[in-house]
Coordinates of C-alpha atoms in Angstrom, one line a residue:
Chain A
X1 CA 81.4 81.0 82.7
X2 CA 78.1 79.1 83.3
X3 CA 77.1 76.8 79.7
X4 CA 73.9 76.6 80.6
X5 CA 73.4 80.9 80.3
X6 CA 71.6 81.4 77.0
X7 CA 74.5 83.3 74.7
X8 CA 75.2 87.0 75.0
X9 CA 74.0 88.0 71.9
X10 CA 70.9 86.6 72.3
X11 CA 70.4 87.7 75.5
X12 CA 71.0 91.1 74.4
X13 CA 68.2 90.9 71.5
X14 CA 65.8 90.0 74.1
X15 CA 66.9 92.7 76.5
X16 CA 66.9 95.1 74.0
X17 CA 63.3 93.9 72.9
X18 CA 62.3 94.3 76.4
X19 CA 63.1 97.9 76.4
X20 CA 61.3 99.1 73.4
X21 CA 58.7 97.4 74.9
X22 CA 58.6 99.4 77.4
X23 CA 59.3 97.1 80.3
X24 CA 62.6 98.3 82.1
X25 CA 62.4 96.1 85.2
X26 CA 62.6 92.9 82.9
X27 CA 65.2 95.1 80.1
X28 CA 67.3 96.4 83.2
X29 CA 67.5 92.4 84.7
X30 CA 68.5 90.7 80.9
X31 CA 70.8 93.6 80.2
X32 CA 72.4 93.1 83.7
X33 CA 73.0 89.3 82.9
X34 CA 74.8 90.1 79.6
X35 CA 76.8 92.6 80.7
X36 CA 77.7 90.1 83.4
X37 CA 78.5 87.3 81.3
X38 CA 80.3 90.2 79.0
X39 CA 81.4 93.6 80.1
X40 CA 82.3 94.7 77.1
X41 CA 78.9 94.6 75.5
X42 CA 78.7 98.7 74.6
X43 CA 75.7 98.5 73.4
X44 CA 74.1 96.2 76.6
X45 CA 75.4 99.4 78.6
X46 CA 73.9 101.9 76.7
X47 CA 70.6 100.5 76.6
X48 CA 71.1 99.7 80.2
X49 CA 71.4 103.6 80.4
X50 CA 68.2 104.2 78.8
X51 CA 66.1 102.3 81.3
X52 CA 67.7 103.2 84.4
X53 CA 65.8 104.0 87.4
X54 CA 67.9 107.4 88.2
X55 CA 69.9 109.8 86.9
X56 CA 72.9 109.3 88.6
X57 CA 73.0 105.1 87.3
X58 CA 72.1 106.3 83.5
X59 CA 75.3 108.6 84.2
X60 CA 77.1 105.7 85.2
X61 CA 76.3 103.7 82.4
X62 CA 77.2 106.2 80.1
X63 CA 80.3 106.5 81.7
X64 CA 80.8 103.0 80.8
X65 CA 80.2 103.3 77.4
X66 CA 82.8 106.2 77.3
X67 CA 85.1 103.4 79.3
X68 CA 84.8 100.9 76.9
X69 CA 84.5 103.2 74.0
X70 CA 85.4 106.7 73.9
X71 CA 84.1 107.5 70.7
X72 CA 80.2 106.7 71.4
X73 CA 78.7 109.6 69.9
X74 CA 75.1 108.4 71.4
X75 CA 76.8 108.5 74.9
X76 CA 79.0 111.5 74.8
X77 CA 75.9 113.4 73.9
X78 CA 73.9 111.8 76.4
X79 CA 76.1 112.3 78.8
X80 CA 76.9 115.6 78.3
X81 CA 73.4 116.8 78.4
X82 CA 72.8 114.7 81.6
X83 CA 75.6 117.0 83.0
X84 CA 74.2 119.6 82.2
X85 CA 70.6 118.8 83.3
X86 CA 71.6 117.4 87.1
X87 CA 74.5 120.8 87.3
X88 CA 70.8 122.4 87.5
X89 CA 68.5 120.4 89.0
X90 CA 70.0 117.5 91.5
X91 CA 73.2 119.6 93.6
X92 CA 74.3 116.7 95.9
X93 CA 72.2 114.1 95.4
X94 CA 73.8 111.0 96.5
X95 CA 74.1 107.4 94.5
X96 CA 70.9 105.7 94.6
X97 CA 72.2 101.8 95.1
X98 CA 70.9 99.8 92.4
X99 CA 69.5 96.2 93.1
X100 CA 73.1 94.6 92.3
X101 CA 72.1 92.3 95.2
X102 CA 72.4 88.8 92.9
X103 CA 76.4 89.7 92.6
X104 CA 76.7 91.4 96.2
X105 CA 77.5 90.4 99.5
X106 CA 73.2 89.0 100.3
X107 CA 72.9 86.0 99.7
X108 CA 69.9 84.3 101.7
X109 CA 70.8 81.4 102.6
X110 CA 73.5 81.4 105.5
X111 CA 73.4 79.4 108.8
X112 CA 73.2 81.3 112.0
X113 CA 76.3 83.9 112.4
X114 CA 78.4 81.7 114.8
X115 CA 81.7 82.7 115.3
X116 CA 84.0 84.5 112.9
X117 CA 86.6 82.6 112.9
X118 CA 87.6 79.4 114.8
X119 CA 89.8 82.3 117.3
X120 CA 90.9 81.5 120.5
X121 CA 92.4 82.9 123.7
X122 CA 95.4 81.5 126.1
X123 CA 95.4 82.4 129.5
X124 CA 99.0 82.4 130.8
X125 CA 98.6 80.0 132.6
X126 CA 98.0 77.5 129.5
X127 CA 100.5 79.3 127.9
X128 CA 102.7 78.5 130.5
X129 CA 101.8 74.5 130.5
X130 CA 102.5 74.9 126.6
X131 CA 106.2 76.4 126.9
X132 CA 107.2 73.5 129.2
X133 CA 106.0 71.1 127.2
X134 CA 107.5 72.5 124.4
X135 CA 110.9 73.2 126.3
X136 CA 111.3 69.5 127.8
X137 CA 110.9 68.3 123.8
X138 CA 113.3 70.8 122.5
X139 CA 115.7 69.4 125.3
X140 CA 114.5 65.7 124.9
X141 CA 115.0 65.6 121.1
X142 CA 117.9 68.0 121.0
X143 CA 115.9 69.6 118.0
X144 CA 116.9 72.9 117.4
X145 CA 113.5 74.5 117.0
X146 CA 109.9 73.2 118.1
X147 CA 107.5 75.8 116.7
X148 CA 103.4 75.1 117.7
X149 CA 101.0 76.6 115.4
X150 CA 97.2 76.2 113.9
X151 CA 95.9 75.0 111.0
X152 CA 95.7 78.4 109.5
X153 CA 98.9 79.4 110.2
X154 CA 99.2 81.0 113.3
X155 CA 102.5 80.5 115.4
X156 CA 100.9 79.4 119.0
X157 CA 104.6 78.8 120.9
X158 CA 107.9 78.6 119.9
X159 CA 111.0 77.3 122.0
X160 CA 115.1 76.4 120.7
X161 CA 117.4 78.5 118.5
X162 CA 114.8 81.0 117.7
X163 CA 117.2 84.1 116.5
X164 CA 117.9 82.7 113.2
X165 CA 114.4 80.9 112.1
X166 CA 111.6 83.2 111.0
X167 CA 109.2 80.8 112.8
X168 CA 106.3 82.9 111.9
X169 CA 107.1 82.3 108.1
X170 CA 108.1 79.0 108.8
X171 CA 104.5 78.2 110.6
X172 CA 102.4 80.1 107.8
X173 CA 104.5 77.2 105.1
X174 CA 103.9 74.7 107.4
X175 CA 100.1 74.9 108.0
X176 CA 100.1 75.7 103.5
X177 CA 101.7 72.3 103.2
X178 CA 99.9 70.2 105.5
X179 CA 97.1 71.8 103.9
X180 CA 98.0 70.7 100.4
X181 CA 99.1 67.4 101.2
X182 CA 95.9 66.9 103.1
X183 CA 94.0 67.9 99.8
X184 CA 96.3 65.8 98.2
X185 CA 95.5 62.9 100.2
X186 CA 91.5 63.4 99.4
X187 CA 92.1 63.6 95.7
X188 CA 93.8 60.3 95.2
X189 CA 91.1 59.1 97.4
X190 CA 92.8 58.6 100.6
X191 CA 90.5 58.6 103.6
X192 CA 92.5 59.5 106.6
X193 CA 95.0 62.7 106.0
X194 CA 98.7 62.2 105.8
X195 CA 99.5 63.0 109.0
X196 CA 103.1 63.8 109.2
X197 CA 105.7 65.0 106.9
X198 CA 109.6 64.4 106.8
X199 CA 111.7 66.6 104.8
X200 CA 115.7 65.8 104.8
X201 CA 118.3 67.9 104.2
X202 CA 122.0 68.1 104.4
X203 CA 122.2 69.5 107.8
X204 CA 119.1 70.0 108.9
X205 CA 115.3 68.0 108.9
X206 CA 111.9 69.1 109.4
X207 CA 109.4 67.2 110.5
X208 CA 105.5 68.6 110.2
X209 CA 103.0 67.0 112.3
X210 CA 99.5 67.6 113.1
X211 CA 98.0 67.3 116.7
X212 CA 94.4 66.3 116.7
X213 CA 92.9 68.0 113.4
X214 CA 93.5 71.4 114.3
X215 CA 97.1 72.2 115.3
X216 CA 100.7 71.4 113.5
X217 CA 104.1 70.9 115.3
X218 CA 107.1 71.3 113.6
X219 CA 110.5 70.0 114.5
X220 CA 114.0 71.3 113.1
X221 CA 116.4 69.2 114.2
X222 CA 119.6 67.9 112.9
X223 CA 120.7 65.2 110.9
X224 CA 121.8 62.4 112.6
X225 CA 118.6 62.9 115.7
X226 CA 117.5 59.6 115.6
X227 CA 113.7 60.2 113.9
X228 CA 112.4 57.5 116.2
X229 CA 113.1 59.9 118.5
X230 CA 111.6 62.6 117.6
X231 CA 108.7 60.6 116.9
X232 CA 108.4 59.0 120.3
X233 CA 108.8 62.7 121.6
X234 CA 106.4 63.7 119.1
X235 CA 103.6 61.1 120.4
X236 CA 104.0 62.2 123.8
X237 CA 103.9 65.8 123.5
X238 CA 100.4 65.6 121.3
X239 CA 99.0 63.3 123.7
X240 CA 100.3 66.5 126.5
X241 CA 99.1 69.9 124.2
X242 CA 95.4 68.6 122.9
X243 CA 93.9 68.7 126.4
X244 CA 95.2 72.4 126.9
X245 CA 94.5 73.8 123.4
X246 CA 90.5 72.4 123.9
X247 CA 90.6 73.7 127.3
X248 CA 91.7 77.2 125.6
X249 CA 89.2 76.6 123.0
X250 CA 86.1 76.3 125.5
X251 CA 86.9 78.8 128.2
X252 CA 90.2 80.5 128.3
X253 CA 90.4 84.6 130.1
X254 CA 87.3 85.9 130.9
X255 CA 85.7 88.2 128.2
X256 CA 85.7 90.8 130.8
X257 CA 89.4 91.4 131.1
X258 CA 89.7 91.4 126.8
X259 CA 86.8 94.0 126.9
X260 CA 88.7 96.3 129.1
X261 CA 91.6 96.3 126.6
X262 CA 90.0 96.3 123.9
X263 CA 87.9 98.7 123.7
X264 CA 87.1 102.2 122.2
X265 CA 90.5 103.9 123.5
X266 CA 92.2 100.5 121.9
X267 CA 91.1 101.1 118.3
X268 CA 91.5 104.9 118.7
X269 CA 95.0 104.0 120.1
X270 CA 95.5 101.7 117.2
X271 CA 95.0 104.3 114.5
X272 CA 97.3 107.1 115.7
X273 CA 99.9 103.9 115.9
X274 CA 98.8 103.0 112.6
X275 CA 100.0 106.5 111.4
X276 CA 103.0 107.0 113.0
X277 CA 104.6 103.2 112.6
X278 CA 103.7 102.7 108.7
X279 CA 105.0 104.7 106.5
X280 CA 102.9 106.8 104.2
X281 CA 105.6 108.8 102.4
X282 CA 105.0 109.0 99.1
X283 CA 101.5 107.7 99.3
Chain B
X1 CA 92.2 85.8 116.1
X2 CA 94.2 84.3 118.7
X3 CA 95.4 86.0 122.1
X4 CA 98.4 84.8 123.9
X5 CA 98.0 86.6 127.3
X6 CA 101.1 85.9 128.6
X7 CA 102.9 87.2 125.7
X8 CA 100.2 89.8 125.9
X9 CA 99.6 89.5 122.1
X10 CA 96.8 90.2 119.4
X11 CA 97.3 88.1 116.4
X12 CA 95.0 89.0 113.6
X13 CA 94.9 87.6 109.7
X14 CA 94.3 89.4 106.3
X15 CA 94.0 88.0 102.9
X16 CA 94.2 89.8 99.9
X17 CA 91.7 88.3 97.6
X18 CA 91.4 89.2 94.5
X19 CA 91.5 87.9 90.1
X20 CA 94.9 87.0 88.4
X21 CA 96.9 89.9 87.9
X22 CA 95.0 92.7 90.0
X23 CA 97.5 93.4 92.0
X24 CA 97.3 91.4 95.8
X25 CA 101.1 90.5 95.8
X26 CA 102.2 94.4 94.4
X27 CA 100.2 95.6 97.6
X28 CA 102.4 93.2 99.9
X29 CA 105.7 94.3 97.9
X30 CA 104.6 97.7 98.5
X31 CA 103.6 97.6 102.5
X32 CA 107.4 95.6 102.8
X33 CA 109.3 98.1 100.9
X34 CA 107.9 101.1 102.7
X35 CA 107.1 99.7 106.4
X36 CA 110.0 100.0 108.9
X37 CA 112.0 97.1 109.3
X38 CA 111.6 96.4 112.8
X39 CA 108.0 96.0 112.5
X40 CA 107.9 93.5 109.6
X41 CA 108.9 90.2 109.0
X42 CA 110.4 88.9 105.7
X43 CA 108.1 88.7 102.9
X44 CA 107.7 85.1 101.5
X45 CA 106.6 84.3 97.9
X46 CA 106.0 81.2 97.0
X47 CA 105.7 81.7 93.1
X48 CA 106.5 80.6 89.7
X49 CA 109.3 81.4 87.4
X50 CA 106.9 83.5 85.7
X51 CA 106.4 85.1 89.1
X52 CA 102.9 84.3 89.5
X53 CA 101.9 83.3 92.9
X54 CA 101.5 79.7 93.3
X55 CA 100.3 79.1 96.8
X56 CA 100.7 82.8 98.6
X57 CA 102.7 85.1 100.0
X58 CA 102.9 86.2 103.3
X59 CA 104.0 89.4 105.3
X60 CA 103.9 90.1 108.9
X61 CA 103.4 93.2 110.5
X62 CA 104.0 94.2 114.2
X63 CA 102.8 97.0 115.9
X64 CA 104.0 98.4 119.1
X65 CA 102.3 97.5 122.5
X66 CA 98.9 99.3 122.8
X67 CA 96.9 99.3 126.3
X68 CA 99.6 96.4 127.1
X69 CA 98.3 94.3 123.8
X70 CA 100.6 93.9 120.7
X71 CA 99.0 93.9 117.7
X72 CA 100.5 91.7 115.2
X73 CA 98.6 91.2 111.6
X74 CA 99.7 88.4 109.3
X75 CA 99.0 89.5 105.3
X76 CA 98.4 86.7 102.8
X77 CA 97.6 87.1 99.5
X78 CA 95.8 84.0 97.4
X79 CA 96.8 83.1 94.0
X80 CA 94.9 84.4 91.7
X81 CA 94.8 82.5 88.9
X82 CA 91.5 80.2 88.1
X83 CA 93.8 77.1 88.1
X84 CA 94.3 77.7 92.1
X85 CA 90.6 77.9 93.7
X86 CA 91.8 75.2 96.3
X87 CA 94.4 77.0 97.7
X88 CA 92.5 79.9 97.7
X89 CA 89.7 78.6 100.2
X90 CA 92.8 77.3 102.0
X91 CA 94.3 80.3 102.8
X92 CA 90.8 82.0 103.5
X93 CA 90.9 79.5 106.2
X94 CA 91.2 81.8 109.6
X95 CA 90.4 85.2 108.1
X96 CA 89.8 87.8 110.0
X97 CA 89.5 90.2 107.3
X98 CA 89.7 90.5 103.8
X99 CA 91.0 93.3 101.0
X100 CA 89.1 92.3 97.4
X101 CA 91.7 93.3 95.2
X102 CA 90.0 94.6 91.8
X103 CA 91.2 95.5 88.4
X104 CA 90.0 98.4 87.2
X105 CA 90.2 97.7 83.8
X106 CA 86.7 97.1 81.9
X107 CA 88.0 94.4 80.4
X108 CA 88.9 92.6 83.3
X109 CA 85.5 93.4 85.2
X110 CA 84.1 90.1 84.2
X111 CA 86.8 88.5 86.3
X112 CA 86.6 90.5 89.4
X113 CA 82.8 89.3 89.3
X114 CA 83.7 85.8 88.9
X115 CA 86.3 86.1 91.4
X116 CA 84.1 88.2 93.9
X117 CA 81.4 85.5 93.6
X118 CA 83.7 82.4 94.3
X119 CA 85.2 84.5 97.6
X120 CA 81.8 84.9 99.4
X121 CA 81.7 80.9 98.0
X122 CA 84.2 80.0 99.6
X123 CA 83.4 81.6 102.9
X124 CA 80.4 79.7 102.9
X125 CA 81.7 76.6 102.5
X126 CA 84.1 77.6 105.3
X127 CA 81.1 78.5 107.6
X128 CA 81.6 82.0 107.3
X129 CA 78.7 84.7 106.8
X130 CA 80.1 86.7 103.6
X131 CA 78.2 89.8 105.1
X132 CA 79.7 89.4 108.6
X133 CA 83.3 89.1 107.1
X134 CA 84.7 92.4 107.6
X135 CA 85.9 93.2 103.7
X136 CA 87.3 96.5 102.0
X137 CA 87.8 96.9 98.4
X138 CA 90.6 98.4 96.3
X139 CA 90.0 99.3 92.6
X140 CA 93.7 99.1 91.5
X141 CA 95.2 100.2 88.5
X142 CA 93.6 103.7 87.7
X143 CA 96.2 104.9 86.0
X144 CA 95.4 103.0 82.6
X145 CA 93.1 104.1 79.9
X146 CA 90.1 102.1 80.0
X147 CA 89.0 101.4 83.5
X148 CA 85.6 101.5 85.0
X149 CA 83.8 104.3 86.7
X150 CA 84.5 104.3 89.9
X151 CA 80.5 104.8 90.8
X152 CA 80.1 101.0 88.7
X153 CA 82.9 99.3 90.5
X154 CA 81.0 100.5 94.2
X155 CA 77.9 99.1 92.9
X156 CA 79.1 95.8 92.0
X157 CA 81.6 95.4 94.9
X158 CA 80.9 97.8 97.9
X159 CA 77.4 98.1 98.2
X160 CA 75.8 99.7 101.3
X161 CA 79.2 102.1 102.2
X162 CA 81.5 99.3 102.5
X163 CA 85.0 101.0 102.5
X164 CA 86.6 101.1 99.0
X165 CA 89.6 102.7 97.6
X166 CA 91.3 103.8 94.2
X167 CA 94.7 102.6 93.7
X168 CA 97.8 102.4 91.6
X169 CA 99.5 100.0 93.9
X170 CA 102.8 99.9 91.3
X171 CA 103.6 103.5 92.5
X172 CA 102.5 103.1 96.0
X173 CA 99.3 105.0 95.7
X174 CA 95.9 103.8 97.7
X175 CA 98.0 101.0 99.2
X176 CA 98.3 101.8 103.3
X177 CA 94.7 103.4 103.1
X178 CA 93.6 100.3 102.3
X179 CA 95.4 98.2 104.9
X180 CA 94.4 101.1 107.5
X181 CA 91.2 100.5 106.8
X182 CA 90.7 96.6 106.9
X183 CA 92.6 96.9 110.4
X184 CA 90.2 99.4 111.5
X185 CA 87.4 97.0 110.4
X186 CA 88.9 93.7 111.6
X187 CA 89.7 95.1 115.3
X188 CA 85.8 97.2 115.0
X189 CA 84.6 93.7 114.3
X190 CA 86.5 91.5 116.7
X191 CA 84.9 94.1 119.5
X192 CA 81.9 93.7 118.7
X193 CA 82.2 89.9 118.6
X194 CA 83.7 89.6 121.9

């Protein structure tokens, strides 16, 4: 909670002050700040209620009273004769939206919408390029698993004993760690990032990697690999992937053959598989 | 989003934002349990003792081929406790879509404001536009005594029609129309972007 807000209870005097007054536009703002800082305040909602600008937000308000405090004689009554007066007069009227905007999604002051996210599209033949790489490691290191994947996460290519990793899960930890151990790095005021990670075990090692800011590699191999192998092999291969991914990154398939699949029939398509695949039993 | 078109894949994210204790990892637990094992992955926690998620869990989901394109989503949730705002924004990073999590609970509405407020932060500081970020909502836990009108909860947190949903995600209930509905919105939206 912000230290600087003025407390709730005062806050609530004043709103309160502003509505006998008279002024609802400055009692509906104050009473929205304290019932921000404190959603409890009963009385902030009831008041709130009083100087609403329609019927159906004093009937929310009320409601809120009655969630807080089901006993609130001045609400049940209020709201029971509100019920009674908009069973007459307002059938259907639908919820006006009140000026919430300072705690909803408008805020002013955004750059340009650029892209959503940093997303990205291999053609096969880059994804092709990527596998061999991948595959002439894997065979070079003797590692049983190379897995490729972005800083957020997503598995990119895979190539070794695949059956018994989950290399999707194992990329989503992979990306969290480097992550962390980056953040790590900034808060003990390190300026580069740690850039590669060794875990040992008993059998088996992992080695995390990043390539070039954006994109991890991850190496099961073994004990007993020599790691100056795996390094070397390391070194080479993110000297091999970076031109490809930036290449995928600027151009990749045309937007013409995405737009044909994925269009209106796709999401339409999507939904009925959305039905039929997840189950809904008991839902 | 990232395409492989020679594995003729769609792989989309979905976090589960949300305030300590409303519910994002019960919605995972929930989508695991009930989805059909060949289309989902293992779900990983990574969590305390206590069983409060430390960093976040993850769950993925794979649909069948569709116009030749397999759709495969990749659910995180965030941790939701105050302490853990870095690795929050961290796994924010990438988003396709999110599902605000919120507790129903009047008592608890301070903290899905909070919460709420420190999301569209974060996706700022990311270099996202909060508004452009396709986002449902889910007002969990209806089934105890003193939550909010559902008509307050809409005004504070899906303004302007955004899709929102009641939920009791211990018993199941709200929890696929939920995810339905953010992968409706996140493939609507990666349409329109292309």
């Amino acid at each position: 909670m912000d230290p600087t807000e003025p407390n709730v209870a005062h806050l609530l005097k004043k709103g309160i002050a502003a509505a006998q007054a008279g002024d609802k536009a400055q009692a509906h703002e104050i009473l929205t700040r304290v019932t921000e800082q404190d959603p409890t305040q009963e009385s902030a909602w009831l008041w709130l209620a009083g100087v609403a600008e329609s019927t159906e937000d004093t009937k929310t308000y009320l409601q809120t009273v009655l969630a807080i405090n089901p006993h609130n004689r001045q609400a049940q009554k209020g709201l029971k004769w509100l019920l009674s007066k908009t069973g007459e007069q307002m059938p259907g009227a639908g919820l006006e939206i009140a000026d919430f905007s300072q705690f909803s999604a408008a805020p002013n002051d955004f750059m340009p919408a650029g892209e959503l996210t940093p997303s990205f599209v291999l053609t096969t033949e880059q994804a092709e390029r990527i596998d061999e790489c991948l595959a002439r490691m894997a065979y070079e290191s003797e590692a049983k698993c190379i897995i490729l994947a972005d800083m957020t996460g997503q598995l990119i290519s895979e190539r070794g004993q695949l059956e018994e990793m989950h290399t999707q899960v194992l990329s989503a930890l992979a990306a969290g760690e480097l992550a962390a151990t980056n953040e790590m790095a900034r808060l003990v005021g390190e300026k580069a990032r740690f850039k590669l990670m060794l875990h040992e075990g008993e059998r088996n090692s992992v080695y995390l990697s990043d390539v070039g800011e954006q994109l991890i590699l991850v190496i099961v191999f073994q004990v007993g690999t020599p790691i100056g192998l795996v390094r070397m092999i390391l070194k080479q291969a993110v000297d091999e992937l970076a031109p490809i991914l930036v290449e995928a990154r600027e151009a990749g398939v045309s937007r013409e053959s995405i737009n044909n699949t994925l269009d209106g029939d796709f999401a339409k398509l999507l939904e009925s598989e959305l039905d039929s695949s997840l189950e809904f039993g008991g839902d | 989003m990232f395409i492989n078109w020679k594995l003729r894949e769609l792989n989309l994210k979905i976090v589960y934002y949300g305030p300590a204790l409303s519910g994002k990892t019960t919605n995972l637990q929930i989508i695991h349990a009930k989805t059909n094992p060949k289309l989902r992955g293992e779900l990983v926690s990574l969590k305390t003792r206590e069983d409060r998620t430390i960093f976040f869990d993850f769950l993925q989901l794979e649909l069948g081929s569709i116009k030749g394109l397999k759709p495969k989503f990749n659910l995180y949730t965030v941790p939701g406790q105050v302490l853990y705002a870095a690795s929050r924004k961290l796994v924010l990073q990438g988003a396709d879509g999110v599902v605000f999590v919120a507790d129903s609970q009047m008592s608890r509405l301070a903290d899905n404001i909070h919460s709420f407020k420190a999301m569209h932060q974060h996706m700022k500081e990311l270099q996202l536009d909060p508004r452009e970020v396709p986002c449902v909502v889910q007002f969990n836990k209806r089934d105890l005594p003193d939550v909010a009108p559902v008509a307050l909860l809409q005004r504070y947190f899906a303004p302007n029609g955004r899709p929102s949903f009641e939920s009791v995600a211990t018993d199941g209930v709200g929890v696929f129309d939920t995810l339905k509905a953010a992968i409706n919105q996140v493939v609507a939206q990666v349409q329109q972007k292309l």
